[in-house]
């Protein structure tokens, strides 16, 4: 596993994923250490002057008008962490907390925060030791950044509160730090504020959602192609020349993926067989348009994430000319908006997948398939309730698509009178992405069964590879009713861990 080196110019999405999900070690570059030391000299010089400087020698937020004497400043920094570590509710996932910590370290290493090099090194030491602070679901309004979640992380740096060790057991942070030879930090001027004033939680969740959605959009193209085969649809609507005259990049990529999966199919183009059709239903025919719009939304969100990954988000910031200036760069609106956009796109992708599944199960619209794909309809219910489950997931995703960023609730005695709610947008997107995986898994389950029920017709080689891989993974095929939950769980795992995409790509080559 490669070491992720943190410099002054930001990090990449792959860096975040490596640290958050894979446990990659972290190292500070020499450039970052030098920048940290230079910025700290500026803060120390300002701290020695009698003039009040926000975040250095004043209170915070609505209490910024009070000048704090030198003998109280260490207590001030310690107190802001303790008081702001006020989260409630269930614990946040380990990968989210690791992303949060790593991205705060990224900003600290920019040289714009005034934090001492030893504090940054301790942050890296925590990540490398696998110590994960306990962070709670509720406490962030997304402005000034993710205050409560970041404060719980800073509390662990101080050797206070609780954290999860590398063994997954939650224990007092002081014990974990001592076991790993990590000295708790005693925060000095501005350092407490610098550790908890950023969009790191919502950004980390955005980066991970984008990685998951890359896989899920390919997966959805594959299952849409399988459903088209199962319904004896036509692949003529996927022709490149049709999509070239409406040149949305995502639409073209989605159509190309479906066409690649369907290459060599003996099930497509049967419109005039037993039940003449002029054209397929929207859920089949417009699959590239819907998935493509979502792909383009992902592309926009990735652009925002890349800009944010290159940013130094803090207030106040240390500028190269020696000024320490207040600003509003901690506001989460840019990230919050795209988190909400992605939840909308994910809900629509799930919705169209559910409509295809329902069509496969309805004997009046499936063009010759048995009711609910049952073995002996009436005695067997087939996939009737699998579609209920899928529909419940889609309905939940529609609720999750309601934008969090359209809301704002004033805080801090009206000093923070317009907030982004970006953390909330990120939390609901994680649930939406999780549910989208399950929705695609149900479509996969139905479509593969439908194809196998088309006796005498040969599916595309890529489809056959998917079916064989799914069956080997425990995703059951046609037959009499059985306990269905294990089959659906196997389908979920097959989509979630990328085996669906890998199976298709073993024939098609890399999909877009």
Coordinates of C-alpha atoms in Angstrom, one line a residue:
X1 CA 0.0 0.0 0.0
X2 CA 1.5 3.3 -1.0
X3 CA 2.0 6.2 1.4
X4 CA -0.1 9.3 0.8
X5 CA 2.1 12.4 1.1
X6 CA 0.3 15.6 2.1
X7 CA 1.8 18.8 0.7
X8 CA 0.6 22.4 0.5
X9 CA -1.4 22.2 -2.7
X10 CA -4.2 19.8 -1.7
X11 CA -4.9 16.2 -2.3
X12 CA -6.7 14.0 -4.8
X13 CA -9.8 11.9 -4.6
X14 CA -7.7 8.8 -4.9
X15 CA -5.7 10.0 -1.8
X16 CA -8.9 10.4 0.2
X17 CA -10.2 6.9 -0.8
X18 CA -6.8 5.3 0.0
X19 CA -6.7 6.8 3.5
X20 CA -10.4 6.5 4.3
X21 CA -11.2 3.1 2.9
X22 CA -7.9 1.3 2.6
X23 CA -6.0 2.6 5.6
X24 CA -3.1 4.0 3.6
X25 CA -0.4 5.6 5.7
X26 CA 0.0 9.3 5.7
X27 CA 3.2 11.4 5.6
X28 CA 3.8 15.2 5.7
X29 CA 6.0 16.6 3.0
X30 CA 9.0 18.7 3.8
X31 CA 7.3 21.6 1.9
X32 CA 4.2 21.2 4.2
X33 CA 6.3 21.3 7.4
X34 CA 8.1 24.4 6.2
X35 CA 4.8 26.1 5.3
X36 CA 3.3 25.2 8.7
X37 CA 6.3 26.7 10.5
X38 CA 6.2 29.9 8.5
X39 CA 2.5 30.4 9.1
X40 CA 2.9 29.7 12.8
X41 CA 5.6 32.4 13.1
X42 CA 3.0 34.9 11.7
X43 CA 0.4 33.8 14.3
X44 CA 2.9 33.9 17.2
X45 CA 3.9 37.5 16.2
X46 CA 0.3 38.6 16.1
X47 CA -0.4 36.9 19.4
X48 CA 2.3 38.9 21.0
X49 CA 0.7 42.2 20.0
X50 CA -1.9 44.1 22.0
X51 CA -4.3 44.4 19.1
X52 CA -7.1 41.8 19.0
X53 CA -7.0 39.4 16.1
X54 CA -10.0 37.1 15.4
X55 CA -9.3 33.5 16.3
X56 CA -5.9 34.4 17.8
X57 CA -6.7 36.7 20.7
X58 CA -10.5 36.9 20.6
X59 CA -13.5 34.7 21.3
X60 CA -15.4 33.0 18.4
X61 CA -18.6 33.5 16.5
X62 CA -21.0 35.7 18.3
X63 CA -18.4 36.0 21.1
X64 CA -15.7 37.5 18.8
X65 CA -15.9 40.9 20.4
X66 CA -14.1 39.8 23.6
X67 CA -10.3 40.2 23.7
X68 CA -8.7 37.3 25.5
X69 CA -5.6 37.8 27.6
X70 CA -2.5 35.7 27.0
X71 CA -2.9 33.6 30.1
X72 CA -6.4 32.5 29.1
X73 CA -5.7 31.6 25.4
X74 CA -4.7 28.0 25.9
X75 CA -7.8 27.5 27.9
X76 CA -9.8 29.3 25.2
X77 CA -8.6 26.8 22.5
X78 CA -9.2 23.8 24.7
X79 CA -12.7 25.1 25.6
X80 CA -13.8 25.7 22.1
X81 CA -13.0 22.0 21.3
X82 CA -14.7 20.7 24.4
X83 CA -17.8 22.9 24.0
X84 CA -18.1 22.2 20.2
X85 CA -17.8 18.5 20.6
X86 CA -21.6 18.4 21.2
X87 CA -22.7 15.8 18.6
X88 CA -25.6 13.4 19.3
X89 CA -27.1 10.3 17.8
X90 CA -25.5 7.2 16.2
X91 CA -21.8 6.9 15.4
X92 CA -20.7 7.9 12.0
X93 CA -19.0 5.3 9.9
X94 CA -15.2 4.8 10.3
X95 CA -14.4 5.6 6.7
X96 CA -16.3 8.9 7.0
X97 CA -14.3 9.9 10.1
X98 CA -11.0 9.0 8.5
X99 CA -11.9 11.1 5.4
X100 CA -12.9 13.9 7.7
X101 CA -9.6 13.8 9.6
X102 CA -7.4 13.5 6.5
X103 CA -9.1 16.4 4.8
X104 CA -8.7 18.6 7.8
X105 CA -5.0 17.6 7.8
X106 CA -4.9 18.6 4.1
X107 CA -6.1 22.2 4.9
X108 CA -3.8 22.4 7.9
X109 CA -0.8 21.5 5.7
X110 CA -1.7 24.3 3.2
X111 CA 0.2 26.7 5.5
X112 CA -2.9 29.0 5.7
X113 CA -4.1 27.9 9.2
X114 CA -1.3 28.8 11.5
X115 CA -1.2 25.4 13.2
X116 CA 2.2 24.2 14.5
X117 CA 3.9 21.3 12.6
X118 CA 3.7 19.1 15.7
X119 CA -0.1 19.3 15.7
X120 CA -0.3 18.3 12.0
X121 CA 2.1 15.4 12.7
X122 CA -0.1 14.2 15.6
X123 CA -3.1 14.2 13.2
X124 CA -1.1 12.0 10.8
X125 CA 0.0 9.8 13.7
X126 CA -3.7 9.2 14.7
X127 CA -4.6 8.2 11.1
X128 CA -1.5 5.9 10.9
X129 CA -2.3 4.2 14.2
X130 CA -5.9 3.5 13.1
X131 CA -7.4 5.5 15.9
X132 CA -10.8 6.8 14.8
X133 CA -12.6 9.4 17.0
X134 CA -16.2 8.8 17.9
X135 CA -18.2 11.2 15.8
X136 CA -22.0 11.4 16.0
X137 CA -24.7 11.8 13.3
X138 CA -26.1 15.2 14.4
X139 CA -24.2 18.4 15.1
X140 CA -23.2 20.0 11.8
X141 CA -25.1 22.7 10.0
X142 CA -22.5 22.8 7.3
X143 CA -21.4 26.3 8.3
X144 CA -18.9 27.2 9.7
X145 CA -18.1 23.9 8.2
X146 CA -18.7 20.6 10.1
X147 CA -18.1 22.1 13.5
X148 CA -19.3 19.3 15.9
X149 CA -17.8 16.4 13.9
X150 CA -14.4 18.1 13.6
X151 CA -14.5 19.0 17.3
X152 CA -14.9 15.4 18.3
X153 CA -11.8 14.6 16.2
X154 CA -9.9 17.5 17.8
X155 CA -10.9 16.2 21.2
X156 CA -9.1 13.0 20.5
X157 CA -6.0 14.9 19.6
X158 CA -6.2 16.4 23.0
X159 CA -6.4 12.9 24.6
X160 CA -10.0 13.4 25.6
X161 CA -13.3 11.7 24.7
X162 CA -13.7 8.3 23.1
X163 CA -12.2 6.8 20.0
X164 CA -12.2 3.4 18.2
X165 CA -9.0 1.6 18.2
X166 CA -7.6 -0.4 15.2
X167 CA -9.3 -3.5 16.8
X168 CA -12.7 -1.8 16.4
X169 CA -13.2 -1.4 20.2
X170 CA -14.3 2.0 21.5
X171 CA -12.2 3.1 24.5
X172 CA -11.1 6.4 26.1
X173 CA -8.9 8.3 23.7
X174 CA -6.2 8.9 26.3
X175 CA -5.6 5.1 26.6
X176 CA -5.4 4.6 22.9
X177 CA -2.9 7.5 22.4
X178 CA -0.7 6.2 25.2
X179 CA -0.7 2.7 23.8
X180 CA 0.5 4.0 20.5
X181 CA 3.1 6.4 22.0
X182 CA 1.2 9.5 20.8
X183 CA 1.5 12.6 23.0
X184 CA -1.8 14.5 23.4
X185 CA -1.5 18.1 22.0
X186 CA -1.9 21.2 24.1
X187 CA -3.5 23.7 21.7
X188 CA -2.2 27.2 21.4
X189 CA -3.5 30.4 19.8
X190 CA -5.8 29.7 16.8
X191 CA -5.2 26.0 16.8
X192 CA -8.5 24.9 18.3
X193 CA -10.4 27.0 15.8
X194 CA -8.3 25.8 12.9
X195 CA -9.0 22.1 13.7
X196 CA -12.8 22.5 13.5
X197 CA -13.6 25.1 10.8
X198 CA -14.1 23.3 7.5
X199 CA -16.2 21.4 5.0
X200 CA -14.2 18.2 5.5
X201 CA -17.0 15.8 6.5
X202 CA -19.3 16.7 3.7
X203 CA -16.4 16.7 1.2
X204 CA -15.2 13.3 2.3
X205 CA -18.6 11.9 1.8
X206 CA -18.9 13.5 -1.6
X207 CA -15.7 11.9 -2.7
X208 CA -16.7 8.5 -1.6
X209 CA -20.2 8.8 -3.1
X210 CA -18.6 9.8 -6.5
X211 CA -16.5 6.6 -6.4
X212 CA -19.5 4.5 -5.6
X213 CA -21.7 6.2 -8.3
X214 CA -19.1 5.5 -10.9
X215 CA -19.6 1.8 -10.3
X216 CA -23.4 2.1 -10.0
X217 CA -23.9 4.0 -13.2
X218 CA -22.0 1.3 -15.1
X219 CA -24.0 -1.3 -13.2
X220 CA -27.3 0.4 -14.1
X221 CA -26.3 0.4 -17.8
X222 CA -25.6 -3.3 -17.6
X223 CA -28.9 -4.2 -15.9
X224 CA -30.9 -1.9 -18.3
X225 CA -29.3 -3.9 -21.2
X226 CA -30.3 -7.2 -19.5
X227 CA -33.8 -6.0 -19.0
X228 CA -34.0 -4.9 -22.6
X229 CA -33.0 -8.4 -23.6
X230 CA -35.5 -10.0 -21.2
X231 CA -38.3 -7.9 -22.7
X232 CA -37.2 -8.7 -26.3
X233 CA -36.6 -5.0 -26.9
X234 CA -34.7 -3.4 -29.7
X235 CA -31.1 -2.1 -29.5
X236 CA -31.6 0.1 -32.5
X237 CA -32.4 3.1 -30.2
X238 CA -28.8 2.8 -28.9
X239 CA -27.2 3.6 -32.2
X240 CA -24.4 6.2 -31.9
X241 CA -25.8 8.4 -34.6
X242 CA -29.0 8.9 -32.6
X243 CA -27.1 10.1 -29.6
X244 CA -24.7 12.2 -31.6
X245 CA -27.6 14.6 -32.5
X246 CA -28.2 15.2 -28.8
X247 CA -24.6 15.4 -27.6
X248 CA -24.8 15.1 -23.9
X249 CA -21.6 13.2 -22.9
X250 CA -23.3 11.0 -20.3
X251 CA -26.1 9.9 -22.6
X252 CA -23.6 8.9 -25.3
X253 CA -21.6 6.9 -22.8
X254 CA -24.6 5.1 -21.3
X255 CA -25.9 4.2 -24.8
X256 CA -22.5 2.9 -25.8
X257 CA -22.3 0.8 -22.7
X258 CA -25.7 -0.8 -23.3
X259 CA -24.8 -1.4 -26.9
X260 CA -21.5 -3.1 -25.9
X261 CA -23.3 -5.4 -23.4
X262 CA -26.0 -6.3 -26.0
X263 CA -23.5 -7.1 -28.9
X264 CA -24.3 -10.5 -30.3
X265 CA -27.7 -10.9 -28.6
X266 CA -30.3 -13.2 -30.0
X267 CA -33.0 -11.7 -27.9
X268 CA -33.1 -8.1 -29.3
X269 CA -35.2 -6.8 -32.2
X270 CA -38.2 -9.1 -31.7
X271 CA -40.8 -6.4 -31.9
X272 CA -42.8 -8.1 -34.6
X273 CA -42.8 -11.6 -33.2
X274 CA -46.0 -12.6 -31.3
X275 CA -47.0 -9.2 -30.0
X276 CA -46.2 -6.4 -32.5
X277 CA -44.8 -3.1 -31.0
X278 CA -43.9 0.1 -32.7
X279 CA -41.4 0.9 -30.0
X280 CA -40.3 0.0 -26.4
X281 CA -41.6 1.8 -23.3
X282 CA -39.8 4.8 -22.0
X283 CA -38.1 2.9 -19.1
X284 CA -36.3 0.8 -21.8
X285 CA -36.0 3.2 -24.7
X286 CA -35.0 6.2 -22.6
X287 CA -32.6 4.4 -20.3
X288 CA -29.5 6.2 -21.8
X289 CA -31.1 9.6 -21.5
X290 CA -31.9 9.2 -17.8
X291 CA -28.7 7.5 -16.8
X292 CA -26.8 9.9 -19.0
X293 CA -28.2 12.9 -17.3
X294 CA -27.1 11.4 -14.0
X295 CA -23.7 10.8 -15.3
X296 CA -23.4 14.4 -16.3
X297 CA -24.5 15.4 -12.9
X298 CA -21.7 13.2 -11.4
X299 CA -19.2 15.0 -13.7
X300 CA -20.3 18.4 -12.4
X301 CA -20.1 17.1 -8.8
X302 CA -16.6 15.8 -9.5
X303 CA -15.5 19.2 -10.7
X304 CA -16.7 20.8 -7.5
X305 CA -15.0 18.1 -5.4
X306 CA -11.7 18.6 -7.3
X307 CA -11.8 22.4 -6.6
X308 CA -12.6 21.8 -2.9
X309 CA -9.8 19.2 -2.6
X310 CA -7.4 21.9 -3.8
X311 CA -8.8 24.5 -1.3
X312 CA -7.7 25.7 2.1
X313 CA -10.9 26.0 4.1
X314 CA -10.5 27.9 7.4
X315 CA -11.4 31.1 9.1
X316 CA -9.4 33.2 9.7
X317 CA -6.6 32.3 7.2
X318 CA -3.0 33.2 7.1
X319 CA -2.0 34.9 3.8
X320 CA 1.5 34.9 2.3
X321 CA 1.9 38.6 3.0
X322 CA 1.5 38.0 6.7
X323 CA -2.1 39.1 7.1
X324 CA -4.6 37.0 9.1
X325 CA -8.0 37.7 7.5
X326 CA -11.5 36.6 8.3
X327 CA -13.5 35.1 5.4
X328 CA -16.5 33.0 4.5
X329 CA -14.7 30.1 2.6
X330 CA -15.9 27.6 5.2
X331 CA -19.5 27.9 3.9
X332 CA -20.6 24.6 2.5
X333 CA -23.0 25.7 -0.3
X334 CA -20.8 24.6 -3.2
X335 CA -20.5 21.1 -1.8
X336 CA -24.1 20.9 -0.4
X337 CA -25.7 21.7 -3.8
X338 CA -23.9 18.9 -5.6
X339 CA -24.7 16.5 -2.8
X340 CA -28.3 17.2 -3.3
X341 CA -28.1 17.1 -7.1
X342 CA -26.6 13.6 -6.8
X343 CA -29.4 12.4 -4.5
X344 CA -31.9 13.6 -7.1
X345 CA -30.1 11.8 -9.9
X346 CA -29.8 8.6 -7.9
X347 CA -33.5 8.6 -7.1
X348 CA -34.4 9.0 -10.8
X349 CA -32.0 6.2 -11.8
X350 CA -33.6 3.9 -9.2
X351 CA -37.0 4.9 -10.3
X352 CA -36.5 3.9 -13.9
X353 CA -34.8 0.7 -12.9
X354 CA -37.8 -0.2 -10.8
X355 CA -40.2 0.4 -13.7
X356 CA -38.2 -2.0 -15.9
X357 CA -38.4 -4.6 -13.1
X358 CA -42.1 -4.2 -12.8
X359 CA -42.5 -4.6 -16.6
X360 CA -40.6 -7.8 -16.5
X361 CA -43.0 -9.2 -13.8
X362 CA -46.2 -8.1 -15.5
X363 CA -47.5 -10.8 -17.9
X364 CA -49.5 -8.1 -19.8
X365 CA -46.4 -6.1 -20.6
X366 CA -43.5 -8.6 -20.5
X367 CA -44.2 -10.1 -24.0
X368 CA -44.5 -13.7 -23.0
X369 CA -42.9 -14.1 -19.7
X370 CA -44.8 -15.9 -16.9
X371 CA -46.5 -13.7 -14.2
X372 CA -43.9 -12.5 -11.7
X373 CA -41.4 -14.7 -13.4
X374 CA -42.9 -17.5 -11.2
X375 CA -42.3 -21.2 -11.8
X376 CA -46.0 -22.1 -11.4
X377 CA -47.9 -18.9 -11.1
X378 CA -50.6 -19.1 -8.4
X379 CA -48.8 -21.8 -6.5
X380 CA -45.6 -19.7 -6.7
X381 CA -45.4 -15.9 -6.2
X382 CA -42.1 -15.6 -7.9
X383 CA -40.5 -12.1 -7.6
X384 CA -43.7 -10.3 -6.6
X385 CA -42.4 -9.2 -3.2
X386 CA -38.9 -8.6 -4.5
X387 CA -40.4 -5.8 -6.5
X388 CA -42.3 -4.5 -3.4
X389 CA -38.9 -4.3 -1.7
X390 CA -37.5 -2.5 -4.6
X391 CA -40.4 -0.1 -4.7
X392 CA -40.0 0.7 -1.0
X393 CA -36.4 1.5 -1.6
X394 CA -37.2 3.8 -4.5
X395 CA -39.9 5.6 -2.5
X396 CA -37.4 6.2 0.3
X397 CA -34.9 7.5 -2.2
X398 CA -37.5 10.0 -3.5
X399 CA -37.9 11.3 0.0
X400 CA -34.1 11.5 0.4
X401 CA -34.0 13.6 -2.9
X402 CA -35.6 16.5 -1.2
X403 CA -32.8 19.0 -1.0
X404 CA -31.2 19.7 2.4
X405 CA -29.4 22.8 1.0
X406 CA -32.7 24.5 0.4
X407 CA -33.0 24.8 4.1
X408 CA -31.2 27.1 6.5
X409 CA -31.6 27.6 10.2
X410 CA -29.9 30.5 12.0
X411 CA -27.4 29.8 14.8
X412 CA -24.8 31.4 17.1
X413 CA -27.1 34.3 18.1
X414 CA -27.7 35.1 14.4
X415 CA -24.0 35.5 13.6
X416 CA -24.3 32.4 11.5
X417 CA -27.6 33.3 10.1
X418 CA -27.4 31.4 6.8
X419 CA -26.1 27.9 6.8
X420 CA -25.6 25.2 4.1
X421 CA -26.9 22.0 5.7
X422 CA -24.2 20.3 3.6
X423 CA -23.5 17.6 6.3
X424 CA -27.2 16.6 6.2
X425 CA -27.1 16.5 2.4
X426 CA -24.1 14.2 2.6
X427 CA -25.7 11.9 5.1
X428 CA -28.8 11.4 3.1
X429 CA -26.8 10.9 -0.1
X430 CA -24.9 8.0 1.6
X431 CA -28.3 6.3 2.3
X432 CA -29.4 7.0 -1.2
X433 CA -26.3 5.4 -2.7
X434 CA -26.7 2.4 -0.5
X435 CA -30.3 2.0 -1.6
X436 CA -29.5 2.5 -5.2
X437 CA -27.2 -0.5 -5.0
X438 CA -30.1 -2.6 -3.7
X439 CA -32.5 -1.4 -6.4
X440 CA -30.0 -2.3 -9.2
X441 CA -29.5 -5.7 -7.5
X442 CA -33.2 -6.4 -7.7
X443 CA -33.3 -5.4 -11.4
X444 CA -30.3 -7.7 -12.0
X445 CA -32.1 -10.6 -10.2
X446 CA -35.3 -10.1 -12.3
X447 CA -33.6 -9.5 -15.6
X448 CA -31.2 -12.5 -15.4
X449 CA -34.2 -14.8 -14.5
X450 CA -36.2 -13.4 -17.4
X451 CA -33.4 -14.0 -19.9
X452 CA -33.1 -17.6 -18.7
X453 CA -36.8 -18.1 -19.2
X454 CA -36.6 -17.1 -22.9
X455 CA -36.0 -20.7 -24.0
X456 CA -34.5 -21.1 -27.5
X457 CA -33.1 -17.6 -27.6
X458 CA -29.4 -16.9 -26.9
X459 CA -28.4 -13.8 -24.9
X460 CA -25.4 -11.7 -25.7
X461 CA -22.0 -13.1 -24.6
X462 CA -21.6 -10.3 -22.1
X463 CA -25.1 -11.0 -20.6
X464 CA -24.2 -14.7 -20.4
X465 CA -21.0 -13.9 -18.6
X466 CA -23.0 -11.8 -16.1
X467 CA -25.5 -14.6 -15.6
X468 CA -22.9 -17.2 -15.0
X469 CA -20.9 -15.0 -12.6
X470 CA -24.1 -14.1 -10.7
X471 CA -25.1 -17.8 -10.4
X472 CA -21.6 -18.6 -9.1
X473 CA -22.0 -15.8 -6.6
X474 CA -25.1 -17.4 -5.1
X475 CA -27.7 -15.3 -7.0
X476 CA -30.3 -18.0 -7.8
X477 CA -32.0 -18.5 -11.2
X478 CA -35.5 -19.6 -12.2
X479 CA -37.3 -22.2 -10.1
X480 CA -39.9 -22.8 -7.5
X481 CA -40.4 -20.3 -4.7
X482 CA -37.7 -20.3 -2.1
X483 CA -36.5 -18.1 0.8
X484 CA -35.7 -15.1 -1.4
X485 CA -33.8 -12.8 1.0
X486 CA -30.5 -14.7 0.7
X487 CA -30.7 -14.5 -3.1
X488 CA -31.3 -10.8 -3.0
X489 CA -28.5 -10.3 -0.5
X490 CA -26.1 -12.2 -2.9
X491 CA -27.3 -9.9 -5.8
X492 CA -26.6 -6.9 -3.6
X493 CA -23.1 -8.0 -2.8
X494 CA -22.5 -8.9 -6.5
X495 CA -23.3 -5.3 -7.5
X496 CA -21.8 -3.6 -4.4
X497 CA -18.3 -5.1 -4.7
X498 CA -18.0 -4.6 -8.5
X499 CA -18.3 -8.2 -9.7
X500 CA -21.3 -7.3 -11.9
X501 CA -19.2 -4.7 -13.8
X502 CA -16.2 -7.0 -13.9
X503 CA -18.3 -9.9 -15.4
X504 CA -19.6 -7.7 -18.2
X505 CA -16.2 -6.1 -18.9
X506 CA -14.7 -9.6 -19.2
X507 CA -16.4 -9.7 -22.6
X508 CA -16.9 -6.0 -23.5
X509 CA -13.6 -4.6 -22.3
X510 CA -13.7 -1.4 -20.1
X511 CA -17.1 0.3 -20.1
X512 CA -17.4 4.1 -20.0

